[in-house]
Amino acid sequence: MRRLSPGSARPAPFPTREQLIDFVRSAESRVGKREIARAFRLDADQKLQLKKVLKDLEKDGAIGRATGRRYQDPGVLPSVCVIEIADIDVDGEMTARPFNWTEGAPPLIRVSPDRRSRSALAPGDRVLARMRETSPGSYEARPMRRLTAAADRTLGVVTVVGESLRIVPVDKRAHGEFLLAADATAGAQPGELVWAEVQPGRPLGLKQARVVERLGPTMGPKTISLITIHDHDIPHRFAPDALDEATSAGPASMSGRTDLRRVPLITIDGADARDFDDAVWAEPDPEPTNDGGWHLLVAIADVAHYVRPGSPLDRAALERGNSVYFPDRVVPMLPHELSNGWCSLVPREDRPCLAAHLWIDAQGSLLRHRFERAMMRSAARLTYEQVQAARDGQPDDVTGPLAGPVLEPLYGAFSALEHARRARGVLELDVQERQVLIGADGDVAGIRLRARLDSHKLIEEFMIAANVAAAEALEERKLPVIYRVHDQPSREKLESLRDFLKTLNLAFARGQVVRSRDFNRILEQVVGRPEARLVNDVVLRSQAQAAYDPTNIGHFGLALRRYCHFTSPIRRYADLLVHRALIALLHAGDDGLRGDGADFPRIAEHISGTERRAAAAERDAVDRFTAAFLAERVGASMPGRISGVTRFGLFITLDESGADGLVPISTLPDDYYVHDEASHRLIGRAHGLAFRLGDRVETRLIEANPLTGGILLELMGGIREPNRRGGRPPKVSRSPKTSRPVRRRR
């Protein structure tokens, strides 16, 4: 960096933003305006300008504010700071975040395993800690002292019970209700949704609570998503500066872009989709050396053009990590003006995109690829059902003209990609998904299992191919990548699966390397058999959870060596980072990836967490909507199957709605039940009545609570184990590792 000598008589030219950022980040200690002005030899007028520029850089997140009026590299924590305990995992590993962090994804903080300092800590506690940076964006914290303990909070509804006010928690895992004194309501009325702090004391009877925030009235299904949003602490309001930035967005220019507007790209999405960020097209490869091969074009909305690194929109998107989809609404990662406007590939309008050209052979193997920034114009917005109907010989007015020139080549390319999928041995689980249908009045009109059509698979295979190409392109040029990784199952889960399969006389071979095709062999053996659903469920539970990581370990389920997410930057921050890296690779603009990806471990940890949060919230919302739909059918008989066996009861998946309900062990026929974990059974020792995962049962609906999503059932009949010893009940292993006796409570 150029500096003027101390003896220079005139001030230096005012530094650029990049020079200021470089100076702050490379300084050995925190620097203030005085040190910066002295280093660049600024005069009085320039110091006034410097103040404004530093304020803008801080607002954009390019530099961070340390103590007082001094600046530092954003994301760098002081040697001693206040942290808030965030989580304790199953292994006892404790993580934390800086208290009052506002700069997007917080740095990863692992709390020191010093048991003396950890013993009394819990999520929500605020702690003064000494920090040690272990890698860029990651810290080890050694607690010095606890400042405040976490307040026990609950989200619930104010309810009148007899002559007293109570708070009924909306979390179905909560135990009991809370008393609400007249002077602790903060003005909340019965029927209002509130946040409340649980008060200490009262070892006997119901605990008391105090309302700390009123969220408004609960009025049935229309508020179910709102309850779920608050229950999972999902950010749902954009900061004013992010909204201003989105509102001021406009059309992109053709400068530096390939013109794809004459290519009949189409979008294929669900009928209820609100944003369209991917479009597809295909043609037979004209190269004579690739007989039977295909040229695919996957065009993805150019979100990076509108969401610049460090901008208010970027900070908002990083905080959310992803969009969250509920049956009646979406909590988007980006404001409506972008997610449903300039970044949505609506028909017959020019939209900027990042296009992936893919060339595959007749067997679906990816031969080569090329990426470019382009301008496209969608030829049609189609639904999966429309495309499938056209494929089945029933086109409508929209798909009719597209059937031959557009849809036929798409299915040709899909056939090749599907061949490659089978050859790789992709894990083929038969997992059904519930779809909640919302009527015009906002109430639940019905629950059904979501159809799985070939048109769904077509888009899925096109997107997988583009994601693989993006990972390959970035890896070849050694650019940083946030991979989508999926580890192979753990040894413990594999052993548990083997033990279970033995009970069905199915063998799962032991070996040094387990592949996804090994699971497929098991699944193929049970196709058409009564236990098929059961085996699919248990195999699914044996799998590891997919996540984001800058270190590539491959994708076990898809049987791919490298994989990333490129195809949905409207709704996933990981895809936006991949777009920026590709833009940097192409030298296609100043809005590409900045830096060497040193903050990727921190970001990957954060967005993996927001993804898990979104998945949990979406499941809870579907449970609540389903409970609202079933609430008027209490007492009805409903067939289903056992989908979970625990020491406290049975979980039943109902056939008609796909809802999951609990049969408490206290309602089972009187016996002494043994929970056999290896075979997923509850077995009565006295009478031989047994309940196993996958068994068909007839149930009666006892309770359906829309606030919690909880559904209680009772069995209308049991399942008796085969009598193998002249009328004596079956002998059950009592190994403490695999079974537990459970007395049915009277």
PDB file of C-alpha atoms in Angstrom, residues 224 434 436 444 447 621-631 657-660 704 711:
ATOM      1  CA  ILE A 224     -50.793 -21.723  12.793  1.00  0.00           C
ATOM      2  CA  ARG A 434     -47.843 -34.977   3.289  1.00  0.00           C
ATOM      3  CA  VAL A 436     -51.797 -29.731   3.254  1.00  0.00           C
ATOM      4  CA  VAL A 444     -57.531 -26.729   5.818  1.00  0.00           C
ATOM      5  CA  ILE A 447     -54.559 -33.620   3.597  1.00  0.00           C
ATOM      6  CA  ALA A 621     -46.542 -26.549  10.849  1.00  0.00           C
ATOM      7  CA  VAL A 622     -47.811 -29.557   8.894  1.00  0.00           C
ATOM      8  CA  ASP A 623     -48.501 -31.332  12.202  1.00  0.00           C
ATOM      9  CA  ARG A 624     -50.488 -28.336  13.464  1.00  0.00           C
ATOM     10  CA  PHE A 625     -52.483 -27.916  10.248  1.00  0.00           C
ATOM     11  CA  THR A 626     -53.203 -31.640  10.257  1.00  0.00           C
ATOM     12  CA  ALA A 627     -54.378 -31.516  13.878  1.00  0.00           C
ATOM     13  CA  ALA A 628     -56.664 -28.595  12.988  1.00  0.00           C
ATOM     14  CA  PHE A 629     -58.124 -30.660  10.152  1.00  0.00           C
ATOM     15  CA  LEU A 630     -58.718 -33.689  12.432  1.00  0.00           C
ATOM     16  CA  ALA A 631     -60.013 -31.740  15.439  1.00  0.00           C
ATOM     17  CA  SER A 657     -54.032 -38.096   6.348  1.00  0.00           C
ATOM     18  CA  GLY A 658     -50.470 -39.286   6.942  1.00  0.00           C
ATOM     19  CA  ALA A 659     -50.699 -37.711  10.404  1.00  0.00           C
ATOM     20  CA  ASP A 660     -48.557 -39.040  13.240  1.00  0.00           C
ATOM     21  CA  ALA A 704     -56.168 -33.299  18.137  1.00  0.00           C
ATOM     22  CA  ILE A 711     -52.563 -36.053  18.242  1.00  0.00           C
TER      23      ILE A 711
END
